[in-house]
Each structure stands twice: as structure tokens, then as C-alpha cells.
């Protein structure tokens, strides 16, 4: 027996005339068919509108599953985003497809701002290790809570060397 | 009276590396007079707090850090266990009904992680967040944030006339006291703590340098 399964997924960021960003996301496969549109208000990146249409779903709520997306209004792209989105969408017992869709929309917004900078960064050729690490150190200095959050930012990491992140009272 | 208003300990906050007994020893060494235990969605028992205070000789106050749709909130005088993320409007209703007090924790954490130069949010724009209409105070000096993030919080608190507090948000022992709130009066309980914040009888600073 041959099992055939096809999945299509897309996400698109569109600047609106109001200055906001609309993110359109669609997932379609043999079990699920859902699309959502989230509108993000700049500069705070707050979700000011959210709609989802579920045409096919294996989840218990069926096509009514999209109603839960309204809980996303007021959530901002920022610290604690994953925890907040997953919590509001019902956690492990919630609609995982929609939850991941919201997070992918937020990720698309982040990429919309970060990708051009990252691409520029990757084009640059460095002559010394110090020069290569300088932008990462600047990023860590601007986000001190990342210090000791992973091995790359551990106390004995070359990235952390020379940074004053402990004493910190300014 | 020097108090760190925002400290996490293990095991109630699984993300913390601070043992409560080591915490009080370090707090004393740094010259603190009090600590607020603000675990994530978890509360200390009154008996445990009293015992820790008795052993250490410093004041131990109880709070709770609750995650809402608008971010993390330090909640005082609301001795109810909130297991999950909760909409802030709902939390506000319940805390007000209980006579509690809410502080927006690290309100601008990560607001400039990306968008270098493109997302220049002004303090006036930031002050319009609904969050600030639903809290009694906001943290303007948090030990885990950058100077820029704390500065934004301070400016917003001035625009709104909202009380600003300082706390370390310590998760590691050497972070205790990085920012503290220095009260003019002696404080004996959470009621007096929040009354003094409301009255503005405090300043924000750093713990006296540890020897």
C-alpha cells in the first residue's frame, strides 16, 4: 500500500498603508486546511487584529477552532512570546497547529526586520577574530539577560571575554 | 530599608539557580535588609517565609510573578496560586478585589532586540500601552535588562506618573541586589511595602558593595 501525503505551507508579510504589518499564513494538507491573518501595529509589534478560518481540522473543535485566535489581540512580539502564545492558546491541550501558526507569523515579522541586517553581516569578511566577534558582543551587551543563558554566552566564552555584564549597575 | 523586590529561588522557580539559604546569606553580605520572593506562578507558605526570616535576620516578603498576555506582573498581597498564563484584565479584576498590588515587571524587555534603527519607539508611544492602565507601578530598574531598556521604562513612568521600582530579577546568586528599592521607613509586611511604594517614600539604587 502506498500512503500519499502532501502538505503546503506559506507565510507572507505585507506592509499596510496604515503603517502596520499584515502577516498571512496558510497551512493545507490532507488533514488540515487553515489560514490566518494577523495584523501587527508598529513600532510596538502588538497584534491588533487576528482572524483564522479553519476549513478542515482533525482537532475536536473542528472548524470552530479559529475563534481562539482572538485571544492573540494585545500580545506583543517580544520577551516571553512563546510562553504567552502557548499559554493563551491552551498549552499542550490546545490547537497546536494554530499555536505554531501564530508563532510562525511572529517569526516572519522578526525576520522581516532582522534578515536584511543578517545578510549584510554575512557578506562582510573579517580579518581578525576580534573583529568577527564584535557585533555579537554588542548584541550581548544590549541584551544582558542572554549572559549565561547558553554555552555561547557562558562566562568563559570568547564572546563574553572583556564584557562587563555582572556588576552592571549604571 | 534596602529591599530587593524581585528575586527567584529554586525549586519553586525552576529557572533559578539560587538556594534560599544561600540567598539570605548573600543578601546579608551585600547589606540588604529585605528580599521579596517573587517566584513564577508559585507562592511560598507563610510559615516557610517566617522561618527563613527568623534564621537569616532579614525581612522576607512574599510576592508572585505571573505571566499575562501583556507580559510578566509582580503581584503582592494576592495569595492565590495562578497556575497558568492569564489575561491581564482578568488578573487585575481579581487582584483589585483582593486588595492586592501589581507591578509591571521588566516592561521593555527585548523591545529593541531587532529592527536596528527601524523600530524607534518613543516613550510617548510606549506610554500608550494598555498594560500601564492596569498596574499600580512599574519596574524601571531590572537587573536583567540593558541600560537602554531600563531608561525607556523610567521615561514612561515619568510620563504616566506611575511609581517606578527597582529589583534584581536575580536567578543566580551573584545577581542579588543589582538593583534595589531603598525605603525611607522600616517595613514589616507586604501591606506596608505596597503602601510605601504608593506613597513614593523610596529611592532606587544598588546594594552596598559586597566586600
CSV table of C-alpha atoms in Angstrom, one decimal:
chain,number,residue,atom,x,y,z
A,1,UNK,CA,0.0,0.0,0.0
A,2,UNK,CA,1.3,3.4,-0.8
A,3,UNK,CA,0.4,6.3,1.5
A,4,UNK,CA,0.4,9.7,-0.1
A,5,UNK,CA,0.5,12.8,1.9
A,6,UNK,CA,1.1,16.4,0.7
A,7,UNK,CA,1.5,19.5,2.8
A,8,UNK,CA,1.7,23.1,1.7
A,9,UNK,CA,2.6,25.9,4.0
A,10,UNK,CA,3.2,29.6,3.3
A,11,UNK,CA,3.7,32.8,5.2
A,12,UNK,CA,3.8,36.3,3.8
A,13,UNK,CA,4.5,39.7,5.4
A,14,UNK,CA,2.8,42.7,3.8
A,15,UNK,CA,3.2,46.3,4.8
A,16,UNK,CA,-0.2,48.1,5.1
A,17,UNK,CA,-0.9,51.7,4.1
A,18,UNK,CA,-1.6,52.4,7.8
A,19,UNK,CA,2.0,51.6,8.6
A,20,UNK,CA,1.0,48.3,10.2
A,21,UNK,CA,2.2,44.9,9.0
A,22,UNK,CA,-0.2,42.1,8.0
A,23,UNK,CA,1.0,38.5,8.1
A,24,UNK,CA,-0.9,35.9,6.1
A,25,UNK,CA,-0.3,32.3,6.9
A,26,UNK,CA,-1.8,29.2,5.4
A,27,UNK,CA,-1.4,25.5,6.1
A,28,UNK,CA,-3.1,22.9,3.9
A,29,UNK,CA,-2.6,19.2,3.9
A,30,UNK,CA,-4.8,16.1,3.7
A,31,UNK,CA,-6.0,16.6,7.3
A,32,UNK,CA,-5.9,20.3,7.9
A,33,UNK,CA,-6.8,23.4,5.9
A,34,UNK,CA,-6.4,26.7,7.8
A,35,UNK,CA,-5.4,30.2,7.1
A,36,UNK,CA,-4.9,33.1,9.4
A,37,UNK,CA,-4.1,36.8,9.2
A,38,UNK,CA,-2.5,38.7,12.0
A,39,UNK,CA,-2.0,42.5,11.9
A,40,UNK,CA,0.9,43.9,13.9
A,41,UNK,CA,1.0,47.5,14.9
A,42,UNK,CA,4.3,49.3,14.8
A,43,UNK,CA,6.6,50.2,16.5
A,44,UNK,CA,5.4,48.1,19.4
A,45,UNK,CA,4.7,45.0,17.3
A,46,UNK,CA,1.4,44.4,19.1
A,47,UNK,CA,-1.2,42.2,17.5
A,48,UNK,CA,-4.1,44.4,16.9
A,49,UNK,CA,-6.2,42.1,14.7
A,50,UNK,CA,-6.4,38.4,14.4
A,51,UNK,CA,-8.6,36.1,12.3
A,52,UNK,CA,-8.4,32.4,11.3
A,53,UNK,CA,-10.5,30.3,9.1
A,54,UNK,CA,-10.4,26.6,9.6
A,55,UNK,CA,-11.9,24.6,6.7
A,56,UNK,CA,-10.7,21.2,7.7
A,57,UNK,CA,-9.2,20.1,11.0
A,58,UNK,CA,-8.6,16.8,12.9
A,59,UNK,CA,-9.0,18.6,16.2
A,60,UNK,CA,-12.1,18.3,18.4
A,61,UNK,CA,-13.2,21.9,17.8
A,62,UNK,CA,-13.3,21.4,14.1
A,63,UNK,CA,-14.0,24.5,12.0
A,64,UNK,CA,-14.7,26.5,15.2
A,65,UNK,CA,-11.1,26.3,16.2
A,66,UNK,CA,-10.4,29.6,14.6
A,67,UNK,CA,-12.3,31.5,17.3
A,68,UNK,CA,-9.5,31.1,19.8
A,69,UNK,CA,-7.2,33.2,17.7
A,70,UNK,CA,-8.9,36.4,19.0
A,71,UNK,CA,-7.0,35.8,22.3
A,72,UNK,CA,-3.9,36.9,20.5
A,73,UNK,CA,-5.1,40.5,20.2
A,74,UNK,CA,-3.0,42.6,22.6
A,75,UNK,CA,0.0,40.2,22.6
A,76,UNK,CA,3.3,41.8,21.5
A,77,UNK,CA,6.3,40.3,19.8
A,78,UNK,CA,8.9,40.4,22.5
A,79,UNK,CA,10.2,38.7,25.6
A,80,UNK,CA,8.3,35.6,26.7
A,81,UNK,CA,6.4,35.4,23.4
A,82,UNK,CA,6.4,31.6,23.1
A,83,UNK,CA,5.2,31.1,26.7
A,84,UNK,CA,2.5,33.7,26.3
A,85,UNK,CA,1.2,32.4,23.0
A,86,UNK,CA,1.2,28.8,24.0
A,87,UNK,CA,-0.4,29.5,27.3
A,88,UNK,CA,-3.2,31.6,25.9
A,89,UNK,CA,-3.9,29.1,23.1
A,90,UNK,CA,-4.4,26.3,25.7
A,91,UNK,CA,-0.9,24.8,26.1
A,92,UNK,CA,-0.4,21.2,25.2
A,93,UNK,CA,-4.2,20.6,25.2
A,94,UNK,CA,-4.8,23.5,22.7
A,95,UNK,CA,-4.8,23.6,18.9
A,96,UNK,CA,-1.1,23.0,18.3
A,97,UNK,CA,-1.4,23.8,14.6
A,98,UNK,CA,-2.9,27.2,15.2
A,99,UNK,CA,-0.4,27.9,18.0
A,100,UNK,CA,2.5,27.1,15.8
A,101,UNK,CA,0.9,29.2,13.1
A,102,UNK,CA,0.8,32.3,15.3
A,103,UNK,CA,4.5,31.7,16.3
A,104,UNK,CA,5.5,31.4,12.6
A,105,UNK,CA,3.7,34.7,11.9
A,106,UNK,CA,5.6,36.4,14.7
A,107,UNK,CA,8.8,34.8,13.4
A,108,UNK,CA,8.1,36.2,10.0
A,109,UNK,CA,7.7,39.7,11.5
A,110,UNK,CA,11.1,39.3,13.2
A,111,UNK,CA,12.7,38.1,10.1
A,112,UNK,CA,11.3,41.0,8.2
A,113,UNK,CA,13.4,43.3,10.3
A,114,UNK,CA,16.4,41.1,11.0
A,115,UNK,CA,17.1,39.4,7.7
A,116,UNK,CA,18.5,42.4,5.8
A,117,UNK,CA,21.0,43.1,8.6
A,118,UNK,CA,22.0,39.4,8.9
A,119,UNK,CA,22.5,39.2,5.1
A,120,UNK,CA,24.8,42.3,5.2
A,121,UNK,CA,26.6,40.8,8.2
A,122,UNK,CA,27.3,37.6,6.3
A,123,UNK,CA,28.7,39.4,3.3
A,124,UNK,CA,31.4,41.0,5.3
A,125,UNK,CA,34.8,39.4,5.5
A,126,UNK,CA,36.8,39.7,8.7
A,127,UNK,CA,40.5,39.8,9.2
A,128,UNK,CA,40.6,39.1,12.9
A,129,UNK,CA,38.7,37.0,15.4
A,130,UNK,CA,38.1,40.1,17.5
A,131,UNK,CA,36.5,41.9,14.5
A,132,UNK,CA,34.3,38.9,13.8
A,133,UNK,CA,33.0,38.8,17.4
A,134,UNK,CA,32.5,42.5,17.9
A,135,UNK,CA,28.9,42.6,16.6
A,136,UNK,CA,27.9,39.6,18.6
A,137,UNK,CA,29.4,41.2,21.7
A,138,UNK,CA,27.5,44.4,21.0
A,139,UNK,CA,24.3,42.4,20.8
A,140,UNK,CA,25.0,40.6,24.1
A,141,UNK,CA,25.8,44.0,25.8
A,142,UNK,CA,22.4,45.3,24.6
A,143,UNK,CA,20.7,42.1,25.9
A,144,UNK,CA,22.4,41.2,29.1
A,145,UNK,CA,19.8,38.6,30.1
A,146,UNK,CA,21.3,36.3,27.4
A,147,UNK,CA,24.5,36.2,29.5
A,148,UNK,CA,25.0,32.6,30.8
A,149,UNK,CA,21.8,31.5,29.0
A,150,UNK,CA,23.7,29.1,26.7
A,151,UNK,CA,27.2,27.8,26.2
A,152,UNK,CA,27.9,30.5,23.6
A,153,UNK,CA,27.3,33.1,26.3
A,154,UNK,CA,28.9,31.3,29.2
A,155,UNK,CA,31.4,33.0,31.5
A,156,UNK,CA,34.4,31.5,29.8
A,157,UNK,CA,33.2,32.1,26.2
A,158,UNK,CA,35.3,34.1,23.9
A,159,UNK,CA,32.2,36.2,23.1
A,160,UNK,CA,31.8,37.2,26.8
A,161,UNK,CA,35.5,38.0,27.3
A,162,UNK,CA,36.1,41.7,28.0
A,163,UNK,CA,32.4,42.5,28.6
A,164,UNK,CA,31.2,43.8,32.0
A,165,UNK,CA,27.8,42.1,32.4
A,166,UNK,CA,28.0,41.1,36.0
A,167,UNK,CA,28.4,44.3,38.1
A,168,UNK,CA,26.1,46.1,35.9
A,169,UNK,CA,24.7,48.9,38.0
A,170,UNK,CA,24.8,52.0,35.9
B,1,UNK,CA,15.5,49.9,54.5
B,2,UNK,CA,17.1,48.3,51.5
B,3,UNK,CA,14.9,45.7,49.7
B,4,UNK,CA,15.4,43.7,46.5
B,5,UNK,CA,11.9,43.5,45.2
B,6,UNK,CA,12.4,40.8,42.6
B,7,UNK,CA,14.2,37.5,43.4
B,8,UNK,CA,13.7,34.0,42.2
B,9,UNK,CA,14.8,30.8,44.1
B,10,UNK,CA,14.8,27.1,43.3
B,11,UNK,CA,12.9,24.9,43.4
B,12,UNK,CA,9.8,27.0,43.2
B,13,UNK,CA,11.2,28.9,40.2
B,14,UNK,CA,12.8,26.1,38.1
B,15,UNK,CA,14.7,28.6,36.1
B,16,UNK,CA,16.6,29.9,39.2
B,17,UNK,CA,19.9,28.6,40.5
B,18,UNK,CA,19.6,30.3,43.9
B,19,UNK,CA,19.2,28.2,47.0
B,20,UNK,CA,17.0,30.1,49.5
B,21,UNK,CA,19.5,29.7,52.4
B,22,UNK,CA,22.4,30.9,50.2
B,23,UNK,CA,20.2,33.8,49.1
B,24,UNK,CA,19.7,35.2,52.5
B,25,UNK,CA,23.4,34.8,53.4
B,26,UNK,CA,24.4,36.7,50.2
B,27,UNK,CA,21.7,39.3,50.8
B,28,UNK,CA,23.1,40.0,54.3
B,29,UNK,CA,26.7,40.1,52.9
B,30,UNK,CA,25.5,42.7,50.4
B,31,UNK,CA,23.9,44.8,53.1
B,32,UNK,CA,20.3,44.2,52.2
B,33,UNK,CA,17.6,44.5,54.8
B,34,UNK,CA,14.9,42.6,52.9
B,35,UNK,CA,14.1,40.4,50.0
B,36,UNK,CA,10.9,39.9,48.1
B,37,UNK,CA,10.5,36.3,46.8
B,38,UNK,CA,8.7,36.6,43.5
B,39,UNK,CA,8.6,33.1,42.1
B,40,UNK,CA,7.0,32.3,38.8
B,41,UNK,CA,3.4,31.2,39.3
B,42,UNK,CA,4.3,29.8,42.8
B,43,UNK,CA,3.8,31.0,46.3
B,44,UNK,CA,5.8,30.4,49.5
B,45,UNK,CA,3.9,29.4,52.6
B,46,UNK,CA,3.8,32.0,55.3
B,47,UNK,CA,5.4,29.6,57.8
B,48,UNK,CA,8.3,28.9,55.5
B,49,UNK,CA,8.8,32.6,54.9
B,50,UNK,CA,8.7,33.3,58.6
B,51,UNK,CA,11.2,30.6,59.3
B,52,UNK,CA,13.6,31.8,56.6
B,53,UNK,CA,13.4,35.4,58.0
B,54,UNK,CA,14.0,34.1,61.6
B,55,UNK,CA,17.0,32.1,60.5
B,56,UNK,CA,18.5,34.9,58.5
B,57,UNK,CA,17.6,38.0,60.4
B,58,UNK,CA,16.5,39.9,57.3
B,59,UNK,CA,12.9,40.6,56.3
B,60,UNK,CA,11.4,38.2,53.8
B,61,UNK,CA,8.3,39.3,51.8
B,62,UNK,CA,6.1,37.3,49.6
B,63,UNK,CA,5.1,38.1,46.0
B,64,UNK,CA,4.4,36.3,42.8
B,65,UNK,CA,5.5,36.8,39.2
B,66,UNK,CA,2.5,36.0,37.0
B,67,UNK,CA,2.7,35.9,33.2
B,68,UNK,CA,-0.2,37.6,31.4
B,69,UNK,CA,-1.0,38.4,27.8
B,70,UNK,CA,0.7,41.7,28.4
B,71,UNK,CA,3.9,40.3,29.9
B,72,UNK,CA,5.0,39.5,33.5
B,73,UNK,CA,3.5,41.1,36.5
B,74,UNK,CA,4.8,41.2,40.1
B,75,UNK,CA,1.8,40.7,42.3
B,76,UNK,CA,1.7,41.4,46.0
B,77,UNK,CA,-1.0,40.8,48.6
B,78,UNK,CA,-2.8,38.3,46.4
B,79,UNK,CA,-2.1,34.9,48.0
B,80,UNK,CA,-3.8,32.9,45.2
B,81,UNK,CA,-1.9,30.3,43.2
B,82,UNK,CA,-2.3,31.1,39.5
B,83,UNK,CA,-1.1,28.0,37.6
B,84,UNK,CA,-1.4,29.3,34.0
B,85,UNK,CA,-1.0,32.4,31.9
B,86,UNK,CA,-3.9,34.7,32.5
B,87,UNK,CA,-5.3,37.7,30.6
B,88,UNK,CA,-4.1,40.8,32.4
B,89,UNK,CA,-7.7,42.3,32.6
B,90,UNK,CA,-8.8,39.2,34.5
B,91,UNK,CA,-5.8,39.3,36.8
B,92,UNK,CA,-6.4,42.9,37.5
B,93,UNK,CA,-10.1,42.3,38.5
B,94,UNK,CA,-9.1,39.5,40.9
B,95,UNK,CA,-6.2,41.3,42.4
B,96,UNK,CA,-8.2,44.5,43.0
B,97,UNK,CA,-11.0,42.5,44.6
B,98,UNK,CA,-8.4,41.0,46.9
B,99,UNK,CA,-6.9,44.4,47.7
B,100,UNK,CA,-3.6,43.5,46.0
B,101,UNK,CA,-0.9,45.4,44.2
B,102,UNK,CA,0.5,44.9,40.7
B,103,UNK,CA,3.9,46.0,39.3
B,104,UNK,CA,4.7,45.6,35.6
B,105,UNK,CA,8.0,43.6,35.5
B,106,UNK,CA,10.7,44.5,33.0
B,107,UNK,CA,8.1,46.1,30.7
B,108,UNK,CA,10.5,46.8,27.9
B,109,UNK,CA,12.5,43.6,27.9
B,110,UNK,CA,13.7,42.9,24.4
B,111,UNK,CA,11.9,45.7,22.8
B,112,UNK,CA,14.9,46.5,20.6
B,113,UNK,CA,16.4,43.1,20.0
B,114,UNK,CA,15.7,43.5,16.4
B,115,UNK,CA,14.8,46.2,13.9
B,116,UNK,CA,18.0,48.1,14.4
B,117,UNK,CA,17.0,51.6,13.6
B,118,UNK,CA,13.7,50.8,12.1
B,119,UNK,CA,11.6,50.4,15.3
B,120,UNK,CA,12.3,53.5,17.1
B,121,UNK,CA,9.6,53.6,19.7
B,122,UNK,CA,9.3,56.8,21.6
B,123,UNK,CA,8.5,56.9,25.3
B,124,UNK,CA,5.3,58.7,24.4
B,125,UNK,CA,4.2,55.9,22.1
B,126,UNK,CA,5.2,53.3,24.7
B,127,UNK,CA,3.2,55.0,27.4
B,128,UNK,CA,0.0,54.2,25.5
B,129,UNK,CA,0.3,50.5,26.1
B,130,UNK,CA,-2.8,49.2,27.8
B,131,UNK,CA,-0.6,47.4,30.3
B,132,UNK,CA,0.2,50.6,32.1
B,133,UNK,CA,-3.5,51.3,32.8
B,134,UNK,CA,-3.8,48.0,34.6
B,135,UNK,CA,-0.9,48.2,37.1
B,136,UNK,CA,-0.1,50.2,40.2
B,137,UNK,CA,3.6,50.6,39.5
B,138,UNK,CA,6.2,49.5,37.0
B,139,UNK,CA,9.7,48.2,37.3
B,140,UNK,CA,12.1,50.8,36.0
B,141,UNK,CA,15.4,49.2,37.1
B,142,UNK,CA,15.6,45.5,36.4
B,143,UNK,CA,18.9,43.7,36.7
B,144,UNK,CA,18.5,41.6,33.6
B,145,UNK,CA,17.8,44.5,31.3
B,146,UNK,CA,20.1,46.8,29.4
B,147,UNK,CA,20.5,50.4,30.3
B,148,UNK,CA,18.5,51.4,27.3
B,149,UNK,CA,15.6,49.2,28.2
B,150,UNK,CA,15.6,50.5,31.8
B,151,UNK,CA,15.9,54.1,30.6
B,152,UNK,CA,12.8,53.6,28.5
B,153,UNK,CA,10.8,52.3,31.4
B,154,UNK,CA,11.9,55.2,33.6
B,155,UNK,CA,10.9,57.8,31.0
B,156,UNK,CA,7.5,56.1,30.5
B,157,UNK,CA,6.9,56.0,34.3
B,158,UNK,CA,7.6,59.8,34.4
B,159,UNK,CA,5.2,60.5,31.6
B,160,UNK,CA,2.4,58.4,33.2
B,161,UNK,CA,3.2,59.5,36.8
B,162,UNK,CA,3.4,55.8,37.7
B,163,UNK,CA,5.5,54.7,40.6
B,164,UNK,CA,8.8,53.0,39.4
B,165,UNK,CA,10.6,50.3,41.4
B,166,UNK,CA,13.9,48.5,41.3
B,167,UNK,CA,14.7,44.8,41.6
B,168,UNK,CA,17.4,42.5,40.5
B,169,UNK,CA,15.3,39.7,39.0
B,170,UNK,CA,18.1,37.5,40.3
B,171,UNK,CA,18.3,34.0,39.1
B,172,UNK,CA,21.9,33.5,40.0
B,173,UNK,CA,23.5,34.2,43.4
B,174,UNK,CA,25.8,37.0,42.2
B,175,UNK,CA,22.8,38.9,40.7
B,176,UNK,CA,21.2,39.7,44.1
B,177,UNK,CA,21.0,43.4,44.9
B,178,UNK,CA,21.9,44.5,41.4
B,179,UNK,CA,19.0,46.9,41.7
B,180,UNK,CA,17.2,47.6,45.0
B,181,UNK,CA,14.5,49.8,46.3
B,182,UNK,CA,15.5,51.9,49.3
B,183,UNK,CA,12.6,52.7,51.6
B,184,UNK,CA,12.6,55.6,54.0
B,185,UNK,CA,10.8,53.7,56.7
B,186,UNK,CA,11.1,50.2,58.2
B,187,UNK,CA,8.7,47.8,56.6
B,188,UNK,CA,7.2,44.8,58.4
B,189,UNK,CA,4.8,43.3,55.9
B,190,UNK,CA,3.6,43.3,52.4
B,191,UNK,CA,0.8,45.8,53.2
B,192,UNK,CA,3.4,48.3,54.4
B,193,UNK,CA,5.6,47.5,51.5
B,194,UNK,CA,3.0,48.4,48.9
B,195,UNK,CA,1.8,51.4,51.0
B,196,UNK,CA,5.3,52.9,50.9
B,197,UNK,CA,5.6,52.3,47.1
B,198,UNK,CA,2.2,54.0,46.6
B,199,UNK,CA,3.3,56.9,48.8
B,200,UNK,CA,6.6,57.2,46.9
B,201,UNK,CA,8.7,57.1,50.1
B,202,UNK,CA,11.7,55.4,48.5
B,203,UNK,CA,14.6,55.7,46.0
B,204,UNK,CA,16.2,53.2,43.7
B,205,UNK,CA,19.8,52.2,43.9
B,206,UNK,CA,22.3,49.4,44.0
B,207,UNK,CA,23.1,47.2,47.0
B,208,UNK,CA,26.0,48.4,49.0
B,209,UNK,CA,29.2,46.9,47.5
B,210,UNK,CA,29.9,43.4,48.9
B,211,UNK,CA,33.4,43.1,50.5
